[in-house]
XYZ file of C-alpha atoms in Angstrom:
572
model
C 0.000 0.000 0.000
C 3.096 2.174 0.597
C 3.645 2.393 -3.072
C 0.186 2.705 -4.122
C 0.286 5.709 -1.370
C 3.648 7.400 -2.806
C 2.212 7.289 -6.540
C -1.360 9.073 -5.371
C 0.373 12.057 -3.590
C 2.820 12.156 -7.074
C -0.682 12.643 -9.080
C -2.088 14.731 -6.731
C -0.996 18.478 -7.708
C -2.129 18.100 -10.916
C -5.386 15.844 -10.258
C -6.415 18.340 -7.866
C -7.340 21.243 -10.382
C -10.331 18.714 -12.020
C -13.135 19.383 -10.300
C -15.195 16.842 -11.881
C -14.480 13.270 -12.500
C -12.604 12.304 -15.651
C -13.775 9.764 -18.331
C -12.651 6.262 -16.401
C -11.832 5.055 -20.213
C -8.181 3.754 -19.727
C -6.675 1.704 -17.221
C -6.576 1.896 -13.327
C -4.684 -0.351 -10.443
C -5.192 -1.165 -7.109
C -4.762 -3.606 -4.026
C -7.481 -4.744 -1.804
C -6.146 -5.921 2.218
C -7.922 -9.233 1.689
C -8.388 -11.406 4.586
C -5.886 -14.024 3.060
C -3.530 -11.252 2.208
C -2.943 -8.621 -0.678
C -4.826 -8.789 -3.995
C -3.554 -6.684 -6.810
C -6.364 -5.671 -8.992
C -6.523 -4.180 -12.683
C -9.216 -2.442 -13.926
C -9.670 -1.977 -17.566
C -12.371 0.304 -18.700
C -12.911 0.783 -22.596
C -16.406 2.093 -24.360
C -17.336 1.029 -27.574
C -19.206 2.381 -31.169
C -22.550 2.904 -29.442
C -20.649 4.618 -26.421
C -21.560 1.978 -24.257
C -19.019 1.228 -21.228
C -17.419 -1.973 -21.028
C -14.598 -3.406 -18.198
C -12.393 -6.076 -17.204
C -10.892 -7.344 -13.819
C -7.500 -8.513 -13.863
C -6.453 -10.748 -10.305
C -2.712 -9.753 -11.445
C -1.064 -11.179 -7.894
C -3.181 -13.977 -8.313
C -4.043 -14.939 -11.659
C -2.246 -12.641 -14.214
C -3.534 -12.202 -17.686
C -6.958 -14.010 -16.697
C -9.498 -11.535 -17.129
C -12.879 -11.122 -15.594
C -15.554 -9.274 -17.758
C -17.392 -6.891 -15.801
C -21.338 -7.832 -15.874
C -22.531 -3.960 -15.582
C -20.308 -1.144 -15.592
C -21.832 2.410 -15.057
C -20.582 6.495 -14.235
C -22.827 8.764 -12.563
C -20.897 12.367 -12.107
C -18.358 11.618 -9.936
C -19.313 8.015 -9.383
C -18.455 5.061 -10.656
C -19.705 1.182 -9.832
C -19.431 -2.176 -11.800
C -20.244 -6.020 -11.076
C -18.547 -8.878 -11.659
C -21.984 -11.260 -11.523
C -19.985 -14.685 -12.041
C -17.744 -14.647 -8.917
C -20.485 -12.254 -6.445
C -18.249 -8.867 -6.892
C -19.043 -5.573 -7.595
C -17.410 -2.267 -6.477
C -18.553 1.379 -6.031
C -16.635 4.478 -6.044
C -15.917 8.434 -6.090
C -13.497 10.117 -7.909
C -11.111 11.591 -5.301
C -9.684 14.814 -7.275
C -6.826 15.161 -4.618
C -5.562 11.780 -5.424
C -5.923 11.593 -8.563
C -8.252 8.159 -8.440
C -11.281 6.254 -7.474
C -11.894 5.600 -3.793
C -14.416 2.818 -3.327
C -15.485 -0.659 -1.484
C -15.602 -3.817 -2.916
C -18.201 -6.395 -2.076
C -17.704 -9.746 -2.389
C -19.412 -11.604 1.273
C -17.837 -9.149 3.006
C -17.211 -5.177 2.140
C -13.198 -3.997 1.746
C -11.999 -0.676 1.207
C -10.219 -0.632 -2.871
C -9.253 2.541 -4.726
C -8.006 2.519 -8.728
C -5.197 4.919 -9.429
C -4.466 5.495 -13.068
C -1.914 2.664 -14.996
C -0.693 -0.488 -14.769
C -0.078 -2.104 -11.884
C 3.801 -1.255 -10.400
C 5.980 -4.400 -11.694
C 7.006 -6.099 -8.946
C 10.883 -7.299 -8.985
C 12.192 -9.891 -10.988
C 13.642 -13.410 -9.215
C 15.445 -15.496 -11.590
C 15.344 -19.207 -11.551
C 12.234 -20.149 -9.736
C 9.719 -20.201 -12.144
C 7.603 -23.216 -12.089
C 4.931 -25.533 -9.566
C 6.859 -26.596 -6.699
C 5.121 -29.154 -4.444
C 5.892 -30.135 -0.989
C 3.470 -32.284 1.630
C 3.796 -30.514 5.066
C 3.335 -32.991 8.392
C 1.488 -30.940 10.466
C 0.307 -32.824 13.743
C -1.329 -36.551 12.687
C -2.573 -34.003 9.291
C -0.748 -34.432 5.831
C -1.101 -31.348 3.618
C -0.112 -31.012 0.123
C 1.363 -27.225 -0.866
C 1.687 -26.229 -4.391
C 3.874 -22.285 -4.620
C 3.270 -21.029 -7.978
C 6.072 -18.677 -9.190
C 5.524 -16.847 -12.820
C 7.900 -14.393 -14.310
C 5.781 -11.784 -16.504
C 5.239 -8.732 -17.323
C 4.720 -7.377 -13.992
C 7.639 -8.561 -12.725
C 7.748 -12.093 -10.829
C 4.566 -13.330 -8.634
C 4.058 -15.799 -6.699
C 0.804 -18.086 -5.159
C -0.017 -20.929 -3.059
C -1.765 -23.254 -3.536
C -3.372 -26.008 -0.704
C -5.355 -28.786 -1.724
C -6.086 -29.947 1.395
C -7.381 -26.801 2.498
C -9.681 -26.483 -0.956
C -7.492 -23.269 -1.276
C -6.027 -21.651 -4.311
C -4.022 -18.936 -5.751
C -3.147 -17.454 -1.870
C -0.619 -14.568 -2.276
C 2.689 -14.925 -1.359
C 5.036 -11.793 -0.295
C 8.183 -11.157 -0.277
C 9.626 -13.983 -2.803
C 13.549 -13.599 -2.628
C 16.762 -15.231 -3.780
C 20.172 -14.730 -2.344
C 22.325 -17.561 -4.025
C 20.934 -20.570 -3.115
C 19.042 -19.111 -0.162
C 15.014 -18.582 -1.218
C 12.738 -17.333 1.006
C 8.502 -15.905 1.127
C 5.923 -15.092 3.350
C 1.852 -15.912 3.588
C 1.461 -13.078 5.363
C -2.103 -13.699 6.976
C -0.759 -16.088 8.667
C 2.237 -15.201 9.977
C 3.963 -18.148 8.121
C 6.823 -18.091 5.628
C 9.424 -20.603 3.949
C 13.148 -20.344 3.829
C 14.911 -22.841 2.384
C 18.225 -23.834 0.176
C 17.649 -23.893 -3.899
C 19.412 -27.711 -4.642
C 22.609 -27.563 -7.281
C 20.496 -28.429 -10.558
C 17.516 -26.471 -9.391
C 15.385 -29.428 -9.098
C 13.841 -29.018 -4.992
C 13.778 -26.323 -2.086
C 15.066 -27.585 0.718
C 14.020 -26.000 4.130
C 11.574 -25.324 6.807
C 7.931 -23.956 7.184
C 7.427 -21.762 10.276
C 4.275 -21.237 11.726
C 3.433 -18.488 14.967
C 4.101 -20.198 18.218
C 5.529 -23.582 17.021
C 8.832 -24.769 16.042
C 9.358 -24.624 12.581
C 8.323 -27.854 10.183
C 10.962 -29.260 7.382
C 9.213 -28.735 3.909
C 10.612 -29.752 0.715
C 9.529 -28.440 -2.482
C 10.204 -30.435 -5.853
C 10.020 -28.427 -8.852
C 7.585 -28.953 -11.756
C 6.311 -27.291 -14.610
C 3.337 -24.530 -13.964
C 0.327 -25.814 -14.521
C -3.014 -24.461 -15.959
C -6.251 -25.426 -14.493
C -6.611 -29.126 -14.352
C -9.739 -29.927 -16.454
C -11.192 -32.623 -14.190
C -13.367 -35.673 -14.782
C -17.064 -35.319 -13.861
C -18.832 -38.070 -15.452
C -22.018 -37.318 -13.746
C -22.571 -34.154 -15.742
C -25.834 -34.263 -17.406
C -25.258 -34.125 -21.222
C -27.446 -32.753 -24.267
C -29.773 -33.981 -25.122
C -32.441 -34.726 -22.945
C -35.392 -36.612 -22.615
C -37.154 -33.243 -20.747
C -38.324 -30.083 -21.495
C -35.306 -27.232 -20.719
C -36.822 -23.571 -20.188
C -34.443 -20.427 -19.363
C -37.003 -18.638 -16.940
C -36.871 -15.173 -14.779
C -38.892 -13.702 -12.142
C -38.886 -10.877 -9.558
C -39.365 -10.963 -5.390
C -41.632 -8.350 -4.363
C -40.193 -7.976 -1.458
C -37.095 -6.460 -3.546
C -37.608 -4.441 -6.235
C -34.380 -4.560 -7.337
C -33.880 -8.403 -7.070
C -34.583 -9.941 -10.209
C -34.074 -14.144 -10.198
C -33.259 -16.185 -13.809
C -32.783 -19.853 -13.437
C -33.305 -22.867 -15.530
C -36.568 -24.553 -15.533
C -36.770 -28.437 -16.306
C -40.141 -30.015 -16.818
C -40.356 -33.854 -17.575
C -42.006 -35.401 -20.321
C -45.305 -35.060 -20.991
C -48.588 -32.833 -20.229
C -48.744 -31.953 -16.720
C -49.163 -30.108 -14.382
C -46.006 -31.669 -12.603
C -45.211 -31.549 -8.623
C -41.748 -29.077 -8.304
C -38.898 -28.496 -6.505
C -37.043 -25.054 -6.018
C -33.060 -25.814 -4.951
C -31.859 -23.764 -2.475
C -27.758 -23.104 -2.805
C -25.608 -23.088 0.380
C -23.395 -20.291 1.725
C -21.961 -17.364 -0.172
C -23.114 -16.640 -3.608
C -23.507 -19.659 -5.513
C -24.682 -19.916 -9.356
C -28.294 -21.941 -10.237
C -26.044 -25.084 -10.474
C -24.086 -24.520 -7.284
C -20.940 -24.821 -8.858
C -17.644 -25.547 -6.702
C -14.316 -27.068 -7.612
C -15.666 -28.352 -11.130
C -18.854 -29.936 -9.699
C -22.473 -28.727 -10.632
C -24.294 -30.643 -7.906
C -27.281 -29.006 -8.705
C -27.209 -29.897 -12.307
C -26.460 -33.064 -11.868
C -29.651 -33.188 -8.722
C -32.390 -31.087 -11.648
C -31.310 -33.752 -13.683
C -32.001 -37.202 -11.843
C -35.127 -35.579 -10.617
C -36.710 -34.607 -13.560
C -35.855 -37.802 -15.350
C -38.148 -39.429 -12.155
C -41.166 -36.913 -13.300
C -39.972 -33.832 -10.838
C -40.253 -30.141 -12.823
C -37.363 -28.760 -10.733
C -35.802 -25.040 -10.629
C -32.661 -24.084 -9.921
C -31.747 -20.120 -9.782
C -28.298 -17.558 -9.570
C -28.449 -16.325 -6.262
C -29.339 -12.604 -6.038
C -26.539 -10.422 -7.631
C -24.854 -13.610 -9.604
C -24.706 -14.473 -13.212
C -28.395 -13.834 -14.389
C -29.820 -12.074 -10.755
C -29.907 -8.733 -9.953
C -29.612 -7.185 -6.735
C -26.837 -7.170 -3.947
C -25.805 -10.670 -2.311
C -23.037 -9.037 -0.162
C -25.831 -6.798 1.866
C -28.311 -9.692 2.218
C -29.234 -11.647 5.156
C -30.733 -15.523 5.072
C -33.822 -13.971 6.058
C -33.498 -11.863 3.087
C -32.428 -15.020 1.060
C -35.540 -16.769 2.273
C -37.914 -14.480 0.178
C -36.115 -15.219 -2.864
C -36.769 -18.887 -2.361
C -40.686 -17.686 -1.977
C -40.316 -16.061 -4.666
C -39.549 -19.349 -7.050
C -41.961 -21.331 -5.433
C -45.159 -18.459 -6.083
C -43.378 -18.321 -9.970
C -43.646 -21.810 -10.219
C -47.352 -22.249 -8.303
C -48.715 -19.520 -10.677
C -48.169 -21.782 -13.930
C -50.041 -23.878 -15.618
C -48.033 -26.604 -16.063
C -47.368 -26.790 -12.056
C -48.996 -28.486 -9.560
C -49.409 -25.699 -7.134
C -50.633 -27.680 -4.237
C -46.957 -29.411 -4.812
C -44.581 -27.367 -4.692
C -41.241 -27.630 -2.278
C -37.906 -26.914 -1.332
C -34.827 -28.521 -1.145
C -32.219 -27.072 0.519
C -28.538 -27.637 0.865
C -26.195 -26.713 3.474
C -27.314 -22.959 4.398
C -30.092 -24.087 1.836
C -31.725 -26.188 4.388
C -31.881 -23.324 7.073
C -33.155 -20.556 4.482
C -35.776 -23.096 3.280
C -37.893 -23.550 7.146
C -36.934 -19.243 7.234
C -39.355 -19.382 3.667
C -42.270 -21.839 4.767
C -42.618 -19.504 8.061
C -44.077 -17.088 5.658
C -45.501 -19.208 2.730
C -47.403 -22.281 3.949
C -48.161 -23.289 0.202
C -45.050 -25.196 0.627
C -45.918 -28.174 -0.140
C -42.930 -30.286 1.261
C -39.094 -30.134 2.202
C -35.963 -31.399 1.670
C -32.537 -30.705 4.009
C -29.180 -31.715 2.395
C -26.913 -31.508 5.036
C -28.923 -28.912 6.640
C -28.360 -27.714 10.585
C -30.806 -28.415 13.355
C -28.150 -26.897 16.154
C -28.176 -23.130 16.815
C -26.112 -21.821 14.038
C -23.349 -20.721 16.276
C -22.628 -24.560 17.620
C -22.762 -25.550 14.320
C -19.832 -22.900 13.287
C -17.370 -24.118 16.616
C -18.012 -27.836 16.300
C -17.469 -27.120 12.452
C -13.577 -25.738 13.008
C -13.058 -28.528 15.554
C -13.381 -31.240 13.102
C -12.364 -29.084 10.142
C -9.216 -27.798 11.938
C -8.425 -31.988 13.268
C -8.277 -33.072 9.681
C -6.093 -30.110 8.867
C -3.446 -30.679 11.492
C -4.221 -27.946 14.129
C -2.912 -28.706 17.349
C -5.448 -29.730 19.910
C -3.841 -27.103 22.229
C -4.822 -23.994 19.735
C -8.003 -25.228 18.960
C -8.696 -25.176 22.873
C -7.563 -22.331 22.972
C -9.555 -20.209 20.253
C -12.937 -22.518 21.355
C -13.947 -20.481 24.275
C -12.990 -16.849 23.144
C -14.848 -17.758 19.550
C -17.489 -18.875 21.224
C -17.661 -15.100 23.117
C -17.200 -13.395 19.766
C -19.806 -14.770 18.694
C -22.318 -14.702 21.098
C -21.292 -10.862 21.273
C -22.132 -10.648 17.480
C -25.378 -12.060 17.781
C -26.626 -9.907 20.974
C -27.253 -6.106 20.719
C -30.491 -4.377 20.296
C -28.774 -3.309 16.390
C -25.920 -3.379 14.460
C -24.083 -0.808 16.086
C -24.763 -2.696 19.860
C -23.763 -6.073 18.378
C -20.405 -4.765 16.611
C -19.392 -2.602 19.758
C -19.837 -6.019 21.961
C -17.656 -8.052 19.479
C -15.207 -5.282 19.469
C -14.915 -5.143 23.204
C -13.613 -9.138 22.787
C -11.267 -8.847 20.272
C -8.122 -7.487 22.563
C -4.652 -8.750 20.947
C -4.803 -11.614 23.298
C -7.992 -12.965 22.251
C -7.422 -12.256 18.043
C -3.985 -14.401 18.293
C -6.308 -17.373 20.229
C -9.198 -16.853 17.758
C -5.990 -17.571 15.396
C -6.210 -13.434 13.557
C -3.499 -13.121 11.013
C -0.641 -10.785 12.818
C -1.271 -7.184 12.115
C -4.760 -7.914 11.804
C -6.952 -5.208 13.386
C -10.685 -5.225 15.136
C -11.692 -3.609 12.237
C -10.795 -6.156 9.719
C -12.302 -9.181 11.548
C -15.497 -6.731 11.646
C -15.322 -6.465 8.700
C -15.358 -10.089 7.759
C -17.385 -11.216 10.431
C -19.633 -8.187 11.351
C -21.372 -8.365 8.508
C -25.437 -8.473 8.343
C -25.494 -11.903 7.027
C -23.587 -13.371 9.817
C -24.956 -11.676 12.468
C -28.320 -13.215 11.520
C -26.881 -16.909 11.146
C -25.061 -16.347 14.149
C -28.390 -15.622 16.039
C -30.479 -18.562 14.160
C -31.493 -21.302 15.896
C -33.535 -23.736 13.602
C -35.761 -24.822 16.293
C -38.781 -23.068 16.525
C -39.345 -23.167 13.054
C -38.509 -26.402 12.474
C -41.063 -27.378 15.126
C -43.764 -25.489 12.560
C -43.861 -27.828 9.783
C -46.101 -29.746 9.455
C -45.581 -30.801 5.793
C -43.643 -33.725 4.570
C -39.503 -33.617 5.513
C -36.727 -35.635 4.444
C -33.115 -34.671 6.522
C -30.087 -36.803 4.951
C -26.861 -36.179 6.774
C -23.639 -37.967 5.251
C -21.484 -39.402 8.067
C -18.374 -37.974 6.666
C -19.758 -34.355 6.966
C -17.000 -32.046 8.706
C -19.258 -28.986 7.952
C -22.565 -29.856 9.310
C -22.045 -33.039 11.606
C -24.512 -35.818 11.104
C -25.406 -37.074 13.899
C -25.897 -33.744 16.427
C -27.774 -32.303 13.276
C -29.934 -34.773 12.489
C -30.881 -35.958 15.943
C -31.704 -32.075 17.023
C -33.773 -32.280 13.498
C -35.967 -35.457 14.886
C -36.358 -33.882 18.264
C -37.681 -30.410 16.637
C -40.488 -31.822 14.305
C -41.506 -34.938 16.688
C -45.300 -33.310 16.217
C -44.710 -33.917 12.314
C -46.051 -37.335 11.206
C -43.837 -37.448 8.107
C -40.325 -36.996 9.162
C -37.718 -38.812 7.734
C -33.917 -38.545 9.190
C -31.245 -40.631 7.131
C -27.289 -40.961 8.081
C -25.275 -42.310 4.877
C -22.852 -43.478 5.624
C -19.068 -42.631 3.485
C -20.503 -39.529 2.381
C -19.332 -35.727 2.594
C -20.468 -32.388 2.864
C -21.559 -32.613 -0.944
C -22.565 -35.985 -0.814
C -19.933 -37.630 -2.422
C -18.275 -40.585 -1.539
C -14.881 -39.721 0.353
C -12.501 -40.759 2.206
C -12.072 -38.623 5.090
C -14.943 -35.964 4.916
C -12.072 -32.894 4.358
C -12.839 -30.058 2.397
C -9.951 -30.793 0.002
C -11.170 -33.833 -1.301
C -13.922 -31.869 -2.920
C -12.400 -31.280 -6.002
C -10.274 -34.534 -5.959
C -13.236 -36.981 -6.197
C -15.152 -37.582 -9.447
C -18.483 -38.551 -8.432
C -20.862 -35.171 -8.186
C -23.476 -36.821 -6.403
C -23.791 -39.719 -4.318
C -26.200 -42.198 -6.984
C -27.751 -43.361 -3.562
C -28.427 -40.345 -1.844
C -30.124 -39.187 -5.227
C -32.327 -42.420 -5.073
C -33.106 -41.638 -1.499
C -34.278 -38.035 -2.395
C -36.080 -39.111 -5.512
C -37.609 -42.458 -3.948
C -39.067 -40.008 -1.180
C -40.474 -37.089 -3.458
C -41.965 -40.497 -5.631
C -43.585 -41.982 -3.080
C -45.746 -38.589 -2.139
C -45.987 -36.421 -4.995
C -45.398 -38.396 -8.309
C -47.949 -40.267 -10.151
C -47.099 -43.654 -11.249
């Protein structure tokens, strides 16, 4: 930021005589303090014949020469905002004339301070001999954890990423790459962890140690290979043109936003109808209609099988991503929950629905938003929880980074540790009469002690965990407990839990799911066993197997789903 600071105050004598904002045509830089470290960003703002403004996003410290294309790009006066719909971004800013640039926030879950001066991005300096993929496997407690550094000579001078696979983590910025001899050393700043290490005679491995805050440092080698691209992956499970159903592009609005307006794909089975329907609901942070994550389209592949078994299903971009309007980053579950409402009323109001059969099924944060929506709408005509939480949401999060943090090697010691003064955080996030109550509370916890326990990056400040955490959204799942509306339905309700789930823990979730709807007569509460998270078949349940394993979708937990829905809605 130092540099970004020196080249504003060289602009500013002569940006300071404008007194309106300039054209942004051209090309503007900046870094955003990212919770896993610095992100250099390029902005790229043409306009073409019809005068029409168009943009691209460059990730230059993490993906150079990849380029984003901005969704909607707009200037107002001295204002200018864009979206990137695909990846849940979008930025707003003023021109600052005594800078000489745009000063702004980007939202993307959480809201960040990022300002554009003019140019390229500063070239950083130039290592020689390190380009490549070097991969190491770091023994971290009874945890094995594969590390992939990324180093790329280019045009802005040599970068360098990390990669964990273990972690489900990608393109993490490295700092301070540097080579003395044989001596190479960098930092993951948020952290507080780094590599030094000895470059071998032929340039073949890094031999050194990784050191981590408050441990003794871990030997690490790193064998040198060439960079790779992204991996194209098989996922045979993909559904495939053509097929034996009806495929309909549809859109719709939510009343309850004005400016939220919801496109999804519509898949209706063979024949006349009216058909019984499902809406999906997607899981945390903005997801597309097909949920996609780490090459998988779970969703896809779940529309599919159900419409082939005579379910019309819709799937829909989350608010503010690919086809959606409005703004993800500001919206609650709550808020979430009225979209979902809004798919079902769509899909009662045609003719080719059932209305009196109409559901939900919900994944992950899916399955909470989903009992939020029937609270309001008791049309719903049944329900479906995919790894969904019955514990208060803010058991769910520590008994989540227990068995999360176990598979990734954290010492027992520093998860002990962190538990209690987490579990004060958040409980000070979720009280308060308002916002401002609640985020005074959580800042009275986090003293310097209490953010190196919670495990805070060093340097971190109060205000960037507020930031991350204070946020509307999690204040509100923080607060949830599923309970009492849970205990409301009275509709049919199928819970599947897979017994390798590290995120949402089968058997406390499923057994506080039973105990909420024991007035229900048509509850149904399945454990499958070998499954994850996504209902795959795994291993060990960890987050970085994700992408590893083929299969999308269970074939026997979408049997269970569809054998369920067959035996109550469809018409043999």
């Amino acid at each position: 930021m130092a540099a970004l600071a020196a080249f504003a105050l060289l602009c500013g004598g002569a940006a300071s005589a404008q007194e309106v904002a300039p054209d942004p045509v051209g090309t503007w830089h900046g870094t955003v303090e990212a919770p896993q470290g610095p992100v250099a960003l390029v902005m790229r703002v043409t306009r073409d014949e019809a005068g029409t403004l168009r943009g691209t996003l460059e990730p230059a410290s993490q993906a150079p020469g990849s380029l984003m294309e901005m969704t909607e790009i707009a200037a107002e006066g001295d204002t200018l905002r864009w979206r990137v719909a695909p990846i849940g971004a979008s930025w707003e800013g003023t021109w600052d004339a005594a800078t000489g640039s745009w000063r702004g926030t980007l939202s993307q879950g959480l809201t960040l301070p990022l300002d554009f001066a003019p140019g390229e991005l500063p070239s950083a300096p130039v290592v020689e001999g390190l380009d490549g993929s070097w991969r190491g496997v770091l023994q971290m407690n009874q945890a094995r954890l594969r590390l992939v550094v990324n180093v790329v000579t280019g045009d802005n001078g040599t970068l360098a990423t990390l990669d964990s696979p273990d972690q489900a983590a990608t393109g993490l910025p490295l700092t301070g790459l540097a080579r003395d001899g044989q001596q190479v050393s960098f930092a993951y700043a948020p952290g507080g962890q780094g590599f030094s290490g000895t470059l071998s005679a032929d340039g073949s491995e890094l031999v050194g140690e990784w050191s981590l805050p408050g441990t003794d440092p871990l030997p690490l080698t790193l064998v040198r290979g060439e960079l790779a691209g992204p991996a194209a992956r098989n996922r045979p499970q993909m559904p495939q043109a053509p097929f034996p159903y009806t495929v309909e592009e549809v859109a719709f609005g939510n009343p309850d936003f004005p400016d939220v307006r919801l496109a999804g794909t519509l898949t209706l089975p063979e024949g006349e109808g009216p058909f019984p329907a499902a809406v999906l609901i997607t899981g945390s942070g903005p997801q597309d209609r097909d949920e996609s994550l780490m090459g998988h389209k779970p969703f896809a592949v779940l529309a599919d099988h159900l419409t082939r078994s005579g379910m019309a299903v819709l799937r829909f971009d989350d608010r503010g991503v690919g086809g959606s309007s409005g703004d993800y980053a500001s919206a609650t579950s709550a808020d979430l929950a009225t979209d979902a409402n809004a798919a079902a009323r769509y899909l009662a109001s045609r003719a080719d629905i059932r209305a009196d059969a109409v559901g939900f099924i919900g994944h992950s944060e899916g399955g909470m938003i989903g009992p939020i929506a029937m609270a309001d709408n008791p049309a719903v005509a049944f329900l479906v929880m995919l790894a969904g939480p019955g514990t208060r949401l803010d058991e769910l999060l520590l008994a989540q980074r227990r068995l999360v943090g176990e598979r990734m090697g954290m010492a027992q010691d520093v998860l002990d540790r962190g538990e209690p003064v987490l579990d004060r955080f958040y409980a000070a996030l979720a009280s308060g009469e308002d916002e401002a109550a609640s985020l005074a509370a959580a800042r009275a916890v986090l003293t310097p002690e209490a953010m190196e326990a919670m495990g805070a990056p060093p340097g971190a400040s109060p205000d960037m965990m507020l930031s991350e955490y204070g946020t509307p959204w999690f204040r509100y799942f923080l607060a949830y407990d599923p309970v009492p509306n849970l205990a409301r339905i009275a509709v049919p309700l199928l819970a599947i839990n897979g017994s390798l789930d590290l995120q949402v823990p089968a058997g406390a979730n499923l057994a506080a799911i039973a105990a909420a709807t024991a007035g229900n007569p048509d509850v149904t509460a399945i454990e499958l066993p070998g499954l994850n998270h996504l209902f795959q078949t795994a291993t060990t349940g960890s987050p970085g197997e994700y992408a590893e394993i083929e299969e999308t979708f269970a074939p026997s937990a979408l049997a269970i789903v569809s054998d369920w829905l067959q035996e109550r809605f469809i018409e043999r």
